[in-house]
Coordinates of C-alpha atoms in Angstrom, one line a residue:
X558 CA 105.7 62.9 160.7
X559 CA 105.0 61.4 163.9
X560 CA 106.0 57.8 162.7
X561 CA 109.6 58.7 161.4
X562 CA 111.8 60.6 163.6
X563 CA 114.4 61.5 160.8
X564 CA 111.8 63.4 158.8
X565 CA 110.1 65.1 161.4
X566 CA 109.9 69.0 160.9
X567 CA 110.0 71.2 164.1
X568 CA 106.5 72.7 164.6
X569 CA 106.2 76.2 163.4
X570 CA 105.4 78.6 166.5
X571 CA 102.1 80.4 166.3
X572 CA 102.6 83.8 165.5
X573 CA 100.3 86.7 164.4
X574 CA 101.4 86.5 160.7
X575 CA 100.0 83.0 160.5
X576 CA 97.0 84.3 158.7
X577 CA 99.1 86.1 156.1
X578 CA 101.0 83.0 155.5
X579 CA 98.1 80.8 154.9
X580 CA 96.7 83.4 152.5
X581 CA 100.1 83.5 150.8
X582 CA 100.3 79.7 150.5
X583 CA 96.8 79.5 149.2
X584 CA 97.6 82.0 146.3
X585 CA 100.9 80.4 145.3
X586 CA 98.8 77.0 145.3
X587 CA 96.2 78.6 142.9
X588 CA 98.7 80.1 140.5
X589 CA 100.6 76.9 140.1
X590 CA 99.3 75.5 136.5
X591 CA 98.5 71.9 135.6
X592 CA 101.8 70.1 134.5
X593 CA 102.0 69.4 130.9
X594 CA 104.6 68.7 128.2
X595 CA 105.0 72.5 127.5
X596 CA 105.1 74.3 130.8
X597 CA 107.6 72.2 133.0
X598 CA 109.8 75.2 133.6
X599 CA 107.2 77.5 135.0
X600 CA 105.5 74.6 136.8
X601 CA 109.0 73.7 138.4
X602 CA 109.8 77.2 139.4
X603 CA 106.4 77.7 141.2
X604 CA 106.2 74.2 142.7
X605 CA 109.8 74.7 144.0
X606 CA 109.0 78.0 145.6
X607 CA 106.0 76.7 147.2
X608 CA 107.8 73.6 148.7
X609 CA 110.5 75.9 150.0
X610 CA 107.9 78.0 151.7
X611 CA 106.5 74.7 153.3
X612 CA 110.0 73.7 154.3
X613 CA 109.7 70.1 152.7
X614 CA 111.7 70.6 149.5
X615 CA 114.9 69.1 151.1
X616 CA 113.1 66.3 152.6
X617 CA 111.2 65.6 149.1
X618 CA 114.8 65.5 147.4
X619 CA 116.4 63.3 149.9
X620 CA 115.1 60.0 149.0
X621 CA 117.4 58.2 151.6
X622 CA 115.2 59.8 154.2
X623 CA 111.6 58.6 154.2
X624 CA 108.9 61.3 154.7
X625 CA 106.5 60.9 157.4
X626 CA 102.8 59.8 156.6
X627 CA 101.2 62.9 156.9
X628 CA 103.7 65.0 154.9
X629 CA 103.7 62.1 152.3
X630 CA 100.0 62.2 151.9
X631 CA 100.0 65.7 151.7
X632 CA 102.6 66.1 149.0
X633 CA 101.2 63.1 147.2
X634 CA 97.9 64.9 147.0
X635 CA 99.7 68.2 145.9
X636 CA 101.7 66.6 143.0
X637 CA 98.7 64.5 141.7
X638 CA 96.4 67.5 141.8
X639 CA 99.0 69.8 139.8
X640 CA 99.4 67.6 136.6
X641 CA 97.0 66.8 133.7
X642 CA 95.6 63.5 132.6
X643 CA 98.4 62.8 130.0
X644 CA 101.3 63.7 132.4
X645 CA 99.5 61.6 135.2
X646 CA 99.4 58.6 132.8
X647 CA 103.1 58.9 132.1
X648 CA 104.5 59.7 135.3
X649 CA 102.3 57.9 138.1
X650 CA 102.5 54.2 138.2
X651 CA 101.4 51.5 140.5
X652 CA 104.8 51.6 142.1
X653 CA 105.0 55.1 142.8
X654 CA 101.7 56.3 143.3
X655 CA 101.7 56.3 147.1
X656 CA 105.3 58.0 147.4
X657 CA 105.7 61.8 146.9
X658 CA 109.4 61.3 146.8
X659 CA 109.2 58.8 144.0
X660 CA 106.3 60.9 141.9
X661 CA 108.7 63.8 142.3
X662 CA 111.6 61.9 141.0
X663 CA 109.6 60.5 138.1
X664 CA 108.7 64.1 137.1
X665 CA 112.4 65.2 137.1
X666 CA 113.3 62.0 135.2
X667 CA 110.7 62.7 132.6
X668 CA 110.9 66.5 132.0
X669 CA 114.5 67.1 133.3
X670 CA 116.7 63.9 132.4
X671 CA 120.0 64.3 131.4
X672 CA 119.7 61.2 129.2
X673 CA 120.8 61.8 125.7
X674 CA 117.6 61.5 124.1
X675 CA 115.9 64.1 126.3
X676 CA 118.9 66.5 125.9
X677 CA 118.7 66.0 122.1
X678 CA 114.9 66.8 122.1
X679 CA 115.3 69.9 124.1
X680 CA 118.2 71.2 121.9
X681 CA 116.0 70.5 118.8
X682 CA 113.3 72.3 120.4
X683 CA 115.6 75.4 120.9
X684 CA 117.0 75.0 117.4
X685 CA 113.5 75.0 115.6
X686 CA 112.3 78.0 117.3
X687 CA 111.1 80.1 114.2
X688 CA 111.4 83.8 114.0
X689 CA 108.1 85.8 112.9
X690 CA 108.3 89.3 112.2
X691 CA 104.8 89.8 113.3
X692 CA 105.2 88.3 116.7
X693 CA 108.6 89.3 117.9
X694 CA 107.6 89.2 121.6
X695 CA 106.5 85.6 121.1
X696 CA 109.8 84.7 119.6
X697 CA 111.8 86.3 122.5
X698 CA 109.7 84.5 125.0
X699 CA 110.0 81.1 123.1
X700 CA 113.8 81.6 122.9
X701 CA 114.1 82.1 126.8
X702 CA 111.9 79.2 127.6
X703 CA 113.9 77.0 125.3
X704 CA 117.2 78.0 126.8
X705 CA 115.8 77.5 130.3
X706 CA 114.8 73.9 129.2
X707 CA 118.4 73.5 127.8
X708 CA 119.5 74.4 131.5
X709 CA 117.2 71.9 133.0
X710 CA 118.6 69.0 131.3
X711 CA 122.2 70.1 131.9
X712 CA 123.1 71.7 128.7
X713 CA 124.8 75.2 129.3
X714 CA 126.6 76.5 126.4
X715 CA 128.6 79.5 126.4
X716 CA 126.6 82.8 126.4
X717 CA 128.0 84.1 123.3
X718 CA 127.5 80.8 121.3
X719 CA 123.6 81.0 122.4
X720 CA 123.5 84.5 121.3
X721 CA 125.1 83.6 117.7
X722 CA 122.4 80.9 117.4
X723 CA 119.7 83.2 118.1
X724 CA 121.1 85.7 115.6
X725 CA 121.3 83.0 113.0
X726 CA 117.5 82.9 113.1
X727 CA 117.0 86.5 112.1
X728 CA 115.6 87.2 108.7
X729 CA 117.0 89.0 105.8
X730 CA 115.1 92.0 106.6
X731 CA 117.2 92.4 109.8
X732 CA 120.7 92.1 108.7
X733 CA 121.2 95.5 109.5
X734 CA 120.3 95.0 113.2
X735 CA 122.2 91.6 113.2
X736 CA 125.5 93.3 112.0
X737 CA 125.1 96.0 114.5
X738 CA 124.7 93.5 117.5
X739 CA 127.6 91.4 116.4
X740 CA 130.0 94.4 116.0
X741 CA 129.2 95.7 119.4
X742 CA 131.7 96.3 122.1
X743 CA 129.7 94.7 124.6
X744 CA 129.5 91.1 125.7
X745 CA 127.3 89.2 123.4
X746 CA 124.7 87.5 125.5
X747 CA 121.0 86.3 124.6
X748 CA 119.5 89.0 126.9
X749 CA 121.7 91.8 124.9
X750 CA 120.2 90.4 121.6
X751 CA 116.6 90.2 122.8
X752 CA 116.6 93.5 124.5
X753 CA 117.9 95.0 121.1
X754 CA 115.3 93.0 119.2
X755 CA 112.6 94.2 121.5
X756 CA 113.5 97.8 121.1
X757 CA 113.6 97.6 117.4
X758 CA 110.2 96.0 117.4
X759 CA 108.7 98.6 119.7
X760 CA 110.1 101.5 117.5
X761 CA 108.7 99.8 114.4
X762 CA 105.4 99.5 115.8
X763 CA 105.1 102.9 117.1
X764 CA 106.1 104.4 113.7
X765 CA 103.7 102.1 112.0
X766 CA 100.8 103.4 114.1
X767 CA 101.9 107.1 113.6
X768 CA 101.9 106.5 109.9
X769 CA 98.5 104.7 109.7
X770 CA 96.9 107.4 112.0
X771 CA 97.7 110.3 109.7
X772 CA 95.3 111.1 106.8
X773 CA 96.5 112.0 103.3
X774 CA 95.8 115.7 102.7
X775 CA 95.1 116.7 99.0
X776 CA 93.6 120.2 99.0
X777 CA 92.4 122.5 101.9
X778 CA 90.3 125.5 101.5
X779 CA 91.0 128.5 103.3
X780 CA 90.6 132.4 103.4
X781 CA 93.4 134.7 103.1
X782 CA 92.8 135.7 106.7
X783 CA 93.1 132.3 108.0
X784 CA 96.4 131.7 105.9
X785 CA 98.0 134.3 107.9
X786 CA 97.7 132.4 111.0
X787 CA 100.5 129.9 110.3
X788 CA 102.4 130.8 113.4
X789 CA 99.4 129.9 115.5
X790 CA 98.9 126.6 113.8
X791 CA 102.6 125.8 114.3
X792 CA 102.3 126.6 117.9
X793 CA 99.0 124.3 118.2
X794 CA 101.0 121.5 116.4
X795 CA 103.7 121.9 119.0
X796 CA 101.2 121.8 121.8
X797 CA 99.7 118.8 120.2
X798 CA 103.0 117.0 120.1
X799 CA 103.7 117.8 123.7
X800 CA 100.8 115.7 124.8
X801 CA 102.3 112.6 122.8
X802 CA 103.8 110.0 125.0
X803 CA 106.5 109.3 122.5
X804 CA 109.5 111.3 121.5
X805 CA 109.6 112.5 117.7
X806 CA 112.2 113.7 115.4
X807 CA 113.5 116.8 116.8
X808 CA 111.4 116.9 119.8
X809 CA 111.8 115.0 123.2
X810 CA 109.3 114.5 125.7
X811 CA 110.4 114.4 129.3
X812 CA 107.3 112.6 130.4
X813 CA 107.9 109.6 128.4
X814 CA 110.3 108.1 131.0
X815 CA 112.0 109.5 134.0
X816 CA 115.2 107.4 133.1
X817 CA 115.1 108.8 129.5
X818 CA 116.9 112.1 129.5
X819 CA 117.1 114.6 126.6
X820 CA 120.9 114.0 126.5
X821 CA 120.3 110.3 125.7
X822 CA 117.4 110.7 123.2
X823 CA 118.1 109.4 119.8
X824 CA 115.5 111.7 118.2
X825 CA 117.4 114.7 119.6
X826 CA 120.8 113.3 119.2
X827 CA 120.8 110.9 116.1
X828 CA 124.6 110.9 116.2
X829 CA 124.7 108.7 119.4
X830 CA 122.0 106.3 118.1
X831 CA 123.3 103.1 116.8
X832 CA 123.5 102.6 113.1
X833 CA 120.7 100.0 112.9
X834 CA 118.4 102.6 114.3
X835 CA 119.2 105.4 111.9
X836 CA 118.9 102.9 109.1
X837 CA 115.4 101.8 110.3
X838 CA 114.5 105.7 110.5
X839 CA 115.6 106.1 107.1
X840 CA 113.7 103.2 105.8
X841 CA 110.5 104.5 107.6
X842 CA 110.9 108.0 106.1
X843 CA 111.4 106.4 102.6
X844 CA 108.3 104.2 103.1
X845 CA 106.4 107.4 104.1
X846 CA 107.5 109.3 101.0
X847 CA 106.7 106.2 98.8
X848 CA 103.1 106.2 99.8
X849 CA 102.8 110.0 99.0
X850 CA 104.8 109.3 95.6
X851 CA 102.3 106.6 94.6
X852 CA 99.4 109.1 95.4
X853 CA 100.7 111.7 93.4
X854 CA 102.1 109.4 90.6
X855 CA 98.5 108.1 90.3
X856 CA 97.3 111.8 89.9
X857 CA 100.1 112.2 87.3
X858 CA 99.2 108.9 85.4
X859 CA 95.6 110.2 85.0
X860 CA 96.9 113.8 83.9
X861 CA 98.9 112.5 81.1
X862 CA 96.5 110.2 79.5
X863 CA 95.1 110.9 76.1
X864 CA 92.9 114.0 75.8
X865 CA 93.0 117.2 77.7
X866 CA 94.6 116.6 81.0
X867 CA 92.8 119.5 82.8
X868 CA 89.4 117.8 81.9
X869 CA 90.1 115.0 84.5
X870 CA 87.8 114.9 87.6
X871 CA 88.7 113.1 91.0
X872 CA 86.4 112.5 93.7
X873 CA 88.4 113.6 96.7
X874 CA 87.8 113.1 100.4
X875 CA 90.6 115.7 101.2
X876 CA 89.0 118.6 99.3
X877 CA 86.6 120.9 101.3
X878 CA 85.1 122.4 98.2
X879 CA 84.4 121.6 94.7
X880 CA 87.5 123.0 92.5
X881 CA 87.5 123.3 88.6
X882 CA 90.3 124.8 86.4
X883 CA 88.3 125.8 83.4
X884 CA 85.5 128.4 83.1
X885 CA 83.7 126.0 80.6
X886 CA 82.5 123.9 83.4
X887 CA 80.3 126.4 84.9
X888 CA 76.8 127.1 84.2
X889 CA 77.2 130.4 86.4
X890 CA 80.3 131.9 87.4
X891 CA 81.2 135.1 89.3
X892 CA 84.8 136.1 88.5
X893 CA 87.1 138.2 90.6
X894 CA 89.9 138.0 93.2
X895 CA 88.8 135.8 96.0
X896 CA 90.5 133.5 98.6
X897 CA 93.1 131.1 98.0
X898 CA 93.4 127.2 98.3
X899 CA 96.2 125.6 100.2
X900 CA 97.8 122.4 98.8
X901 CA 99.6 119.6 100.5
X902 CA 103.0 121.3 100.1
X903 CA 104.0 123.6 103.0
X904 CA 103.2 127.3 102.1
X905 CA 101.9 126.6 98.7
X906 CA 98.8 128.3 97.6
X907 CA 96.8 128.8 94.4
X908 CA 94.5 131.7 93.9
X909 CA 90.8 131.4 93.5
X910 CA 89.5 133.7 90.3
X911 CA 85.9 132.8 90.7
X912 CA 82.9 131.1 92.1
X913 CA 79.7 129.6 90.7
X914 CA 77.6 126.5 89.7
X915 CA 79.1 123.7 87.6
X916 CA 76.8 121.5 85.4
X917 CA 78.0 117.9 84.3
X918 CA 76.0 115.9 81.8
X919 CA 76.7 111.9 81.0
X920 CA 74.3 111.3 78.2
X921 CA 70.4 112.1 79.5
X922 CA 71.7 112.5 83.2
X923 CA 72.9 115.7 84.5
X924 CA 74.1 117.0 87.9
X925 CA 74.5 120.7 89.2
X926 CA 77.2 121.5 91.8
X927 CA 76.9 124.6 93.7
X928 CA 79.5 126.7 95.4
X929 CA 82.5 125.6 93.3
X930 CA 85.5 127.4 93.1
X931 CA 87.3 128.4 90.0
X932 CA 91.1 127.9 90.4
X933 CA 92.7 128.0 86.8
X934 CA 96.2 126.9 88.3
X935 CA 95.1 123.5 89.6
X936 CA 96.0 120.8 87.4
X937 CA 93.2 118.4 87.9
X938 CA 89.5 118.9 88.7
X939 CA 88.2 117.9 92.3
X940 CA 84.7 117.2 93.4
X941 CA 84.7 117.3 97.2
X942 CA 83.2 114.2 98.9
X943 CA 82.5 116.1 101.8
X944 CA 80.2 118.3 100.2
X945 CA 78.4 115.7 98.5
X946 CA 77.8 114.0 101.9
X947 CA 76.5 117.3 103.2
X948 CA 73.9 117.3 100.5
X949 CA 72.7 113.7 101.3
X950 CA 74.7 111.9 98.7
X951 CA 76.0 108.5 99.6
X952 CA 79.1 106.6 98.1
X953 CA 79.0 102.9 97.2
X954 CA 82.2 101.1 95.7
X955 CA 82.5 97.5 94.6
X956 CA 85.0 95.7 92.0
X957 CA 87.0 98.8 91.4
X958 CA 84.2 100.9 90.5
X959 CA 82.1 103.4 92.5
X960 CA 78.7 105.3 92.3
X961 CA 77.4 108.4 94.1
X962 CA 73.7 108.5 94.6
X963 CA 71.0 110.6 96.1
X964 CA 67.6 109.6 97.1
X965 CA 68.0 106.5 95.1
X966 CA 69.0 108.0 92.0
X967 CA 72.7 107.8 90.5
X968 CA 74.5 111.0 90.4
X969 CA 77.9 110.1 89.1
X970 CA 79.9 107.0 88.4
X971 CA 83.8 106.5 88.2
X972 CA 86.4 103.8 88.5
X973 CA 89.0 103.2 91.5
X974 CA 92.5 103.0 90.6
X975 CA 95.4 103.1 93.1
X976 CA 93.2 104.5 95.8
X977 CA 92.1 107.3 93.4
X978 CA 88.4 107.6 92.7
X979 CA 88.3 109.0 89.0
X980 CA 85.0 110.2 87.9
X981 CA 83.8 109.2 84.5
X982 CA 84.3 111.8 81.9
X983 CA 81.1 113.9 81.1
X984 CA 80.0 114.1 77.6
X985 CA 78.8 117.7 78.1
X986 CA 79.6 120.5 80.6
X987 CA 78.6 123.9 81.4
X988 CA 75.3 126.0 80.3
X989 CA 76.1 125.8 76.6
X990 CA 76.9 122.0 76.6
X991 CA 80.5 122.5 75.5
X992 CA 82.0 119.1 74.5
X993 CA 84.9 117.9 76.5
X994 CA 88.2 117.2 74.8
X995 CA 89.1 114.4 77.0
X996 CA 88.4 111.0 75.6
X997 CA 86.0 112.6 73.1
X998 CA 86.7 113.2 69.4
X999 CA 87.9 116.6 68.1
X1000 CA 87.6 117.9 64.5
X1001 CA 91.0 116.7 64.0
X1002 CA 90.3 113.1 64.9
X1003 CA 89.5 110.8 62.0
X1004 CA 87.2 107.9 62.3
X1005 CA 90.2 105.5 61.7
X1006 CA 92.0 107.4 64.6
X1007 CA 89.0 107.1 66.9
X1008 CA 88.6 103.4 66.1
X1009 CA 92.3 102.9 66.9
X1010 CA 92.3 105.2 70.0
X1011 CA 89.5 103.0 71.6
X1012 CA 91.4 99.7 71.0
X1013 CA 89.8 98.9 67.4
X1014 CA 86.0 99.2 68.9
X1015 CA 83.1 98.9 66.6
X1016 CA 81.6 102.1 65.2
X1017 CA 78.6 101.5 66.9
X1018 CA 80.2 101.5 70.2
X1019 CA 82.1 104.7 69.8
X1020 CA 79.4 106.4 67.7
X1021 CA 78.4 108.6 70.7
X1022 CA 81.8 110.0 70.9
X1023 CA 82.2 110.8 67.1
X1024 CA 82.4 114.3 65.8
X1025 CA 79.5 115.5 63.8
X1026 CA 81.7 116.2 60.8
X1027 CA 82.0 112.5 60.2
X1028 CA 79.0 111.6 57.8
X1029 CA 76.7 108.6 58.1
X1030 CA 78.0 107.3 54.9
X1031 CA 81.7 107.3 56.1
X1032 CA 80.5 105.5 59.3
X1033 CA 78.5 102.9 57.4
X1034 CA 81.3 102.1 54.8
X1035 CA 84.3 102.2 57.4
X1036 CA 86.7 99.1 57.3
X1037 CA 89.9 98.6 59.3
X1038 CA 92.5 96.5 57.5
X1039 CA 94.1 95.2 60.7
X1040 CA 90.4 94.1 62.1
X1041 CA 90.0 92.4 58.6
X1042 CA 93.2 90.6 58.9
X1043 CA 92.7 89.5 62.2
X1044 CA 89.2 88.1 61.7
X1045 CA 90.9 85.6 59.0
X1046 CA 90.8 82.1 60.2
X1047 CA 93.7 79.7 59.6
X1048 CA 93.4 76.8 57.3
X1049 CA 92.9 73.5 59.1
X1050 CA 95.6 70.9 59.5
X1051 CA 94.2 68.0 57.2
X1052 CA 97.4 65.7 57.3
X1053 CA 97.0 62.5 59.1
X1054 CA 99.2 61.5 62.1
X1055 CA 99.6 57.9 63.2
X1056 CA 101.3 56.5 66.2
X1057 CA 104.7 54.9 65.1
X1058 CA 105.5 51.2 65.7
X1059 CA 108.3 51.4 68.1
X1060 CA 109.8 53.8 70.7
X1061 CA 112.3 56.5 69.5
X1062 CA 110.9 56.4 65.9
X1063 CA 109.3 59.9 65.9
X1064 CA 110.0 62.6 68.4
X1065 CA 108.3 66.0 69.1
X1066 CA 110.2 68.9 70.3
X1067 CA 109.5 72.3 72.1
X1068 CA 111.2 74.9 73.8
X1069 CA 109.8 76.5 77.0
X1070 CA 111.3 80.0 78.4
X1071 CA 112.7 82.3 79.1
X1072 CA 111.6 81.4 82.5
X1073 CA 112.0 84.1 85.5
X1074 CA 113.4 83.8 87.7
X1075 CA 116.1 81.6 86.6
X1076 CA 117.1 78.5 88.4
X1077 CA 120.2 78.3 91.0
X1078 CA 122.3 76.8 88.2
X1079 CA 121.2 79.8 85.8
X1080 CA 118.9 77.7 83.7
X1081 CA 116.2 79.7 82.0
X1082 CA 115.0 77.5 79.2
X1083 CA 113.5 73.8 79.0
X1084 CA 113.9 71.6 75.9
X1085 CA 110.8 69.1 76.0
X1086 CA 111.0 65.8 74.1
X1087 CA 108.0 63.7 73.5
X1088 CA 108.2 60.0 72.2
X1089 CA 105.2 59.4 69.9
X1090 CA 105.0 55.8 70.6
X1091 CA 105.1 55.7 74.4
X1092 CA 104.1 59.3 75.1
X1093 CA 107.0 59.5 77.4
X1094 CA 108.0 63.2 78.2
X1095 CA 111.6 64.3 79.1
X1096 CA 112.8 67.8 79.9
X1097 CA 116.4 69.1 79.6
X1098 CA 117.2 72.5 81.5
X1099 CA 119.1 74.9 79.4
X1100 CA 121.1 77.9 80.3
X1101 CA 120.9 79.5 76.7
X1102 CA 118.5 79.0 74.0
X1103 CA 121.4 78.3 71.7
X1104 CA 122.4 75.3 73.8
X1105 CA 119.2 73.3 72.2
X1106 CA 121.5 71.8 69.3
X1107 CA 124.2 70.5 71.7
X1108 CA 121.8 68.9 74.2
X1109 CA 119.6 67.3 71.2
X1110 CA 122.6 65.9 69.5
X1111 CA 123.9 64.4 72.7
X1112 CA 120.3 62.8 73.5
X1113 CA 120.4 61.3 69.8
X1114 CA 123.8 59.9 70.2
X1115 CA 123.0 58.4 73.6
X1116 CA 119.8 56.8 72.4
X1117 CA 121.6 55.6 69.2
X1118 CA 124.0 53.6 71.4
X1119 CA 121.3 51.9 73.4
X1120 CA 118.7 51.1 70.8
X1121 CA 121.0 51.1 67.4
X1122 CA 118.9 53.6 65.5
X1123 CA 118.3 57.2 65.2
X1124 CA 114.4 58.5 65.0
X1125 CA 113.1 58.7 61.6
X1126 CA 111.3 61.9 62.0
X1127 CA 111.6 65.2 64.5
X1128 CA 108.8 67.4 64.7
X1129 CA 108.9 70.9 66.0
X1130 CA 107.0 74.1 65.7
X1131 CA 109.6 75.5 63.3
X1132 CA 111.4 77.6 65.9
X1133 CA 114.7 79.4 65.0
X1134 CA 116.5 77.2 67.6
X1135 CA 115.4 74.1 65.4
X1136 CA 115.4 75.6 61.8
X1137 CA 118.7 77.2 62.1
X1138 CA 120.5 73.9 62.8
X1139 CA 118.4 71.8 60.5
X1140 CA 121.6 70.4 58.8
X1141 CA 122.7 69.0 61.7
X1142 CA 119.9 66.7 62.0
X1143 CA 120.1 65.7 58.5
X1144 CA 121.9 62.5 59.4
X1145 CA 119.0 61.6 62.0
X1146 CA 117.1 60.2 58.7
X1147 CA 119.3 57.0 58.6
X1148 CA 120.5 54.9 61.4
X1149 CA 123.9 54.6 59.8
X1150 CA 124.7 58.3 59.9
X1151 CA 125.9 60.5 62.6
X1152 CA 124.3 63.8 63.2

């Protein structure tokens, strides 16, 4: 700045740290982003810090004292290089392109102007920040950036008002957290709200990760000797928990955080935790139990279906051995007191009463399962997916159905319901081809009962399932009255219908509903009225079905006052809401009568 005395900066003495200073300036310059419409706050903070470091910020803001040529050229190049093309076109003009002070003022005027339009734009940006439950960190960042923009344009709202505005954005699922924050005895600020929200989100994500990482155990096979080592298993579980980085229910990890002591651990002392945290823990445990409930409810649904419940077969990835509850499944069996199996319930075991080979037959296809366990107390039969995989079998599933094959040949098939792989019921089991009672006819089932049991299926379709006691003559002569009546076709409508000559001469009525959910005004039905002449369709919302008469009479009276006549014919489908009040419409036949 040799050409301008008031703007001259004293020359910095040469020191040993000049190299470090230059490196710091270079790094700071590289981290400053290109100025655009979205990042002014970050850009301003970094650019201001750099200008302070260079010692030119005061001179740049003091437009009354011009800069020297060298400083002006240097700062002009800096500002122009740190804005994108759109910002350059909106900020730089022919009048200010050669003045760093004017470019700086133009940037502040555009992005931090205190004019009402700019203040309104920044306030709207803050108001329309949307909360997304799957992006809580982004929401917190957007809120803080929006508040900083408000401060840049001179809008400084009270801290509690800003906090209330942020809480207003919480969804209904976070109402418990919202109430806890609002009833806190601490000063309500945006930072206080955001900190609680971040902590709540971290807890929810950690619990979700922990839940998704645990497989569902159905049945585990163990020997009696192994079952006695429950104490060692518990010890191993404790050691495994100690290696976790998070505290868990009833356990505190001192290595998680040096500032997080056992006295302040909510998992050890839930009574000191805020109510929203306890509520979230309760909801998480309920959802966890719900998953188990759904699994076992699916088992129960299969168990109580028609037929013998103990004949159901499930393909289970959690079973370490094939398990069957009836000796009739076995082709060869060695009975005796063997080991026990452990179920998913703690300390619950069932005795193994035998081991052997199971044979299952579907039509002309038959498979043999080796090393199967005979457990009479188990309520459902299990085929181990792990054992099948060890034998070289592969599983393929699509469209809620699955097949297990080996060497290109299908071994068994089944359906998938609620995550359960249910094997199709075999037609024959065991060495003597004992017929299963599940979904297969017994001597007590008549042909009519079997026909109705399978949804009125044809005799040809259910013939493989029929008992041998049903003769061929009975099968050929069988007729179902319900099926015969259902196949009777209705007579065609032979009357002719012509379009009338004037509007409102003939009306067609119908009622829609009940509609769920109901409207905000409790409407659950819609009365539709179609004019035969014009095809005009009108709909009238109804709270109750019985309101049809009142609405229709009001419509007829209003149109009578406009047109001077009632319709000569009203057509409906004969529903009770129309037939039951037919006397009310008798006057509609004549223009001179009131309905």
